[in-house]
Amino acid sequence: LQVGQLLYEKKLRHHVAESLLYGFFLSIIMNDYLALVLYIPQMWSSAVIVLDAALVIRLQPRVTRCIIIALLLWFATTAIESSFRIGLYDFSFLPSQEERHEAVNCTDLPCNKRFFSSAAISMVAQSTIFLLDFYFTRGFA
């Protein structure tokens, strides 16, 4: 009875971890989409942390495959949108059309007043990703 309960608890923990990682990944993609719409640095690279966590927790390989495939599809979608303008950026409800084009249509450069703050946030985020990636994967070397 004790062994069965331990196996059940371990399985339950893995299901909870999988759900959390999928949720984190979905929020990363949604934030990345918003970044594209607002012309600020993208955050898709945060998915590296999700993949590292899946490896460290030793989740099923299907979790990492699913995240990698979804990320590659996201890359393809953004590449198609930037090349052919199929309307993905215009689909968002926030912000208004005028606010979105403020970053590229102004007389007082730099147009995007949030440039320096978004650059700082991007630098901190990228540094955090790099350091967490090192921390999670150093045990593999």
mmCIF file of C-alpha atoms in Angstrom:
data_model
loop_
_atom_site.group_PDB
_atom_site.id
_atom_site.type_symbol
_atom_site.label_atom_id
_atom_site.label_comp_id
_atom_site.label_asym_id
_atom_site.label_seq_id
_atom_site.Cartn_x
_atom_site.Cartn_y
_atom_site.Cartn_z
ATOM 1 C CA LEU A 1 0.000 0.000 0.000
ATOM 2 C CA GLN A 2 2.861 2.395 0.843
ATOM 3 C CA VAL A 3 4.671 1.821 -2.487
ATOM 4 C CA GLY A 4 1.465 2.338 -4.476
ATOM 5 C CA GLN A 5 0.768 5.588 -2.675
ATOM 6 C CA LEU A 6 4.311 6.862 -3.321
ATOM 7 C CA LEU A 7 4.013 6.032 -7.016
ATOM 8 C CA TYR A 8 0.654 7.822 -7.179
ATOM 9 C CA GLU A 9 2.081 10.927 -5.480
ATOM 10 C CA LYS A 10 5.058 10.975 -7.856
ATOM 11 C CA LYS A 11 2.747 10.645 -10.854
ATOM 12 C CA LEU A 12 0.526 13.410 -9.508
ATOM 13 C CA ARG A 13 3.526 15.709 -9.033
ATOM 14 C CA HIS A 14 4.574 15.099 -12.633
ATOM 15 C CA HIS A 15 1.070 15.931 -13.886
ATOM 16 C CA VAL A 16 1.050 19.153 -11.869
ATOM 17 C CA ALA A 17 4.540 20.043 -13.130
ATOM 18 C CA GLU A 18 3.489 19.346 -16.731
ATOM 19 C CA SER A 19 0.420 21.536 -16.359
ATOM 20 C CA LEU A 20 2.460 24.375 -14.866
ATOM 21 C CA LEU A 21 5.101 24.169 -17.596
ATOM 22 C CA TYR A 22 2.457 24.186 -20.344
ATOM 23 C CA GLY A 23 0.850 27.196 -18.654
ATOM 24 C CA PHE A 24 4.185 29.025 -18.419
ATOM 25 C CA PHE A 25 4.895 28.262 -22.062
ATOM 26 C CA LEU A 26 1.492 29.535 -23.162
ATOM 27 C CA SER A 27 1.993 32.756 -21.202
ATOM 28 C CA ILE A 28 5.422 33.190 -22.827
ATOM 29 C CA ILE A 29 3.875 32.912 -26.306
ATOM 30 C CA MET A 30 1.065 35.321 -25.381
ATOM 31 C CA ASN A 31 3.565 37.861 -24.015
ATOM 32 C CA ASP A 32 5.697 37.425 -27.116
ATOM 33 C CA TYR A 33 2.683 38.172 -29.302
ATOM 34 C CA LEU A 34 1.985 41.327 -27.303
ATOM 35 C CA ALA A 35 5.643 42.333 -27.674
ATOM 36 C CA LEU A 36 5.349 41.956 -31.447
ATOM 37 C CA VAL A 37 2.229 44.111 -31.533
ATOM 38 C CA LEU A 38 3.785 46.830 -29.363
ATOM 39 C CA TYR A 39 7.173 46.804 -31.157
ATOM 40 C CA ILE A 40 9.118 45.933 -28.014
ATOM 41 C CA PRO A 41 11.704 43.149 -27.549
ATOM 42 C CA GLN A 42 10.326 39.643 -27.772
ATOM 43 C CA MET A 43 10.496 37.208 -24.874
ATOM 44 C CA TRP A 44 10.211 33.827 -26.626
ATOM 45 C CA SER A 45 13.662 32.866 -25.363
ATOM 46 C CA SER A 46 12.131 32.390 -21.912
ATOM 47 C CA ALA A 47 10.927 29.053 -23.272
ATOM 48 C CA VAL A 48 14.491 27.819 -22.717
ATOM 49 C CA ILE A 49 13.798 27.866 -18.975
ATOM 50 C CA VAL A 50 10.633 25.827 -19.460
ATOM 51 C CA LEU A 51 12.558 23.229 -21.476
ATOM 52 C CA ASP A 52 15.345 23.104 -18.897
ATOM 53 C CA ALA A 53 12.846 22.635 -16.103
ATOM 54 C CA ALA A 54 11.214 19.775 -18.015
ATOM 55 C CA LEU A 55 14.620 18.104 -18.370
ATOM 56 C CA VAL A 56 15.601 18.603 -14.740
ATOM 57 C CA ILE A 57 12.263 17.337 -13.418
ATOM 58 C CA ARG A 58 12.610 14.410 -15.845
ATOM 59 C CA LEU A 59 9.195 14.757 -17.380
ATOM 60 C CA GLN A 60 8.079 12.613 -20.274
ATOM 61 C CA PRO A 61 9.859 13.382 -23.569
ATOM 62 C CA ARG A 62 6.468 14.261 -25.075
ATOM 63 C CA VAL A 63 6.450 17.441 -22.974
ATOM 64 C CA THR A 64 9.683 18.762 -24.463
ATOM 65 C CA ARG A 65 8.683 17.618 -27.967
ATOM 66 C CA CYS A 66 5.361 19.435 -27.666
ATOM 67 C CA ILE A 67 7.019 22.658 -26.489
ATOM 68 C CA ILE A 68 9.706 22.519 -29.192
ATOM 69 C CA ILE A 69 7.142 21.891 -31.944
ATOM 70 C CA ALA A 70 4.901 24.697 -30.659
ATOM 71 C CA LEU A 71 7.857 27.088 -30.516
ATOM 72 C CA LEU A 72 8.929 26.204 -34.065
ATOM 73 C CA LEU A 73 5.347 26.776 -35.244
ATOM 74 C CA TRP A 74 5.383 30.135 -33.465
ATOM 75 C CA PHE A 75 8.622 31.058 -35.273
ATOM 76 C CA ALA A 76 7.079 30.071 -38.607
ATOM 77 C CA THR A 77 3.929 32.070 -37.866
ATOM 78 C CA THR A 78 5.833 35.223 -36.949
ATOM 79 C CA ALA A 79 8.100 34.857 -39.989
ATOM 80 C CA ILE A 80 5.084 34.512 -42.284
ATOM 81 C CA GLU A 81 3.400 37.505 -40.649
ATOM 82 C CA SER A 82 6.478 39.707 -40.952
ATOM 83 C CA SER A 83 6.910 38.735 -44.618
ATOM 84 C CA PHE A 84 3.347 38.637 -45.930
ATOM 85 C CA ARG A 85 1.357 40.673 -43.353
ATOM 86 C CA ILE A 86 -1.523 38.206 -43.036
ATOM 87 C CA GLY A 87 -3.100 40.288 -40.260
ATOM 88 C CA LEU A 88 -1.819 38.572 -37.119
ATOM 89 C CA TYR A 89 -0.522 41.820 -35.628
ATOM 90 C CA ASP A 90 -3.758 43.624 -36.447
ATOM 91 C CA PHE A 91 -5.850 40.950 -34.728
ATOM 92 C CA SER A 92 -5.055 42.181 -31.236
ATOM 93 C CA PHE A 93 -7.568 44.302 -29.373
ATOM 94 C CA LEU A 94 -4.985 46.264 -27.406
ATOM 95 C CA PRO A 95 -3.597 48.800 -28.022
ATOM 96 C CA SER A 96 -5.373 50.931 -30.615
ATOM 97 C CA GLN A 97 -4.093 51.215 -34.159
ATOM 98 C CA GLU A 98 -2.710 54.709 -33.465
ATOM 99 C CA GLU A 99 -0.789 53.548 -30.409
ATOM 100 C CA ARG A 100 0.722 50.608 -32.269
ATOM 101 C CA HIS A 101 2.027 52.768 -35.089
ATOM 102 C CA GLU A 102 3.348 55.454 -32.751
ATOM 103 C CA ALA A 103 6.641 53.528 -32.635
ATOM 104 C CA VAL A 104 7.315 54.041 -36.347
ATOM 105 C CA ASN A 105 5.414 57.201 -37.265
ATOM 106 C CA CYS A 106 6.575 60.288 -35.411
ATOM 107 C CA THR A 107 8.601 63.455 -35.887
ATOM 108 C CA ASP A 108 10.462 63.382 -32.564
ATOM 109 C CA LEU A 109 12.918 60.457 -32.522
ATOM 110 C CA PRO A 110 13.105 58.018 -30.840
ATOM 111 C CA CYS A 111 9.454 57.347 -31.508
ATOM 112 C CA ASN A 112 9.074 54.614 -28.954
ATOM 113 C CA LYS A 113 9.477 56.438 -25.647
ATOM 114 C CA ARG A 114 9.554 53.100 -23.875
ATOM 115 C CA PHE A 115 12.682 52.052 -25.780
ATOM 116 C CA PHE A 116 15.139 52.439 -22.930
ATOM 117 C CA SER A 117 12.901 50.800 -20.331
ATOM 118 C CA SER A 118 12.070 47.931 -22.692
ATOM 119 C CA ALA A 119 15.765 47.544 -23.538
ATOM 120 C CA ALA A 120 16.602 47.332 -19.838
ATOM 121 C CA ILE A 121 13.828 44.814 -19.245
ATOM 122 C CA SER A 122 15.045 42.816 -22.234
ATOM 123 C CA MET A 123 18.625 42.813 -20.949
ATOM 124 C CA VAL A 124 17.564 41.702 -17.467
ATOM 125 C CA ALA A 125 15.287 39.024 -18.914
ATOM 126 C CA GLN A 126 17.947 37.661 -21.263
ATOM 127 C CA SER A 127 20.535 37.639 -18.462
ATOM 128 C CA THR A 128 18.104 35.831 -16.174
ATOM 129 C CA ILE A 129 17.403 33.253 -18.863
ATOM 130 C CA PHE A 130 21.115 32.708 -19.404
ATOM 131 C CA LEU A 131 21.848 32.310 -15.699
ATOM 132 C CA LEU A 132 18.851 30.051 -15.012
ATOM 133 C CA ASP A 133 19.763 27.938 -18.029
ATOM 134 C CA PHE A 134 23.253 27.524 -16.646
ATOM 135 C CA TYR A 135 21.913 26.710 -13.174
ATOM 136 C CA PHE A 136 19.412 24.103 -14.412
ATOM 137 C CA THR A 137 21.722 22.348 -16.850
ATOM 138 C CA ARG A 138 25.069 22.439 -15.043
ATOM 139 C CA GLY A 139 24.320 19.016 -13.546
ATOM 140 C CA PHE A 140 24.334 17.445 -17.014
ATOM 141 C CA ALA A 141 27.953 18.315 -17.775
#
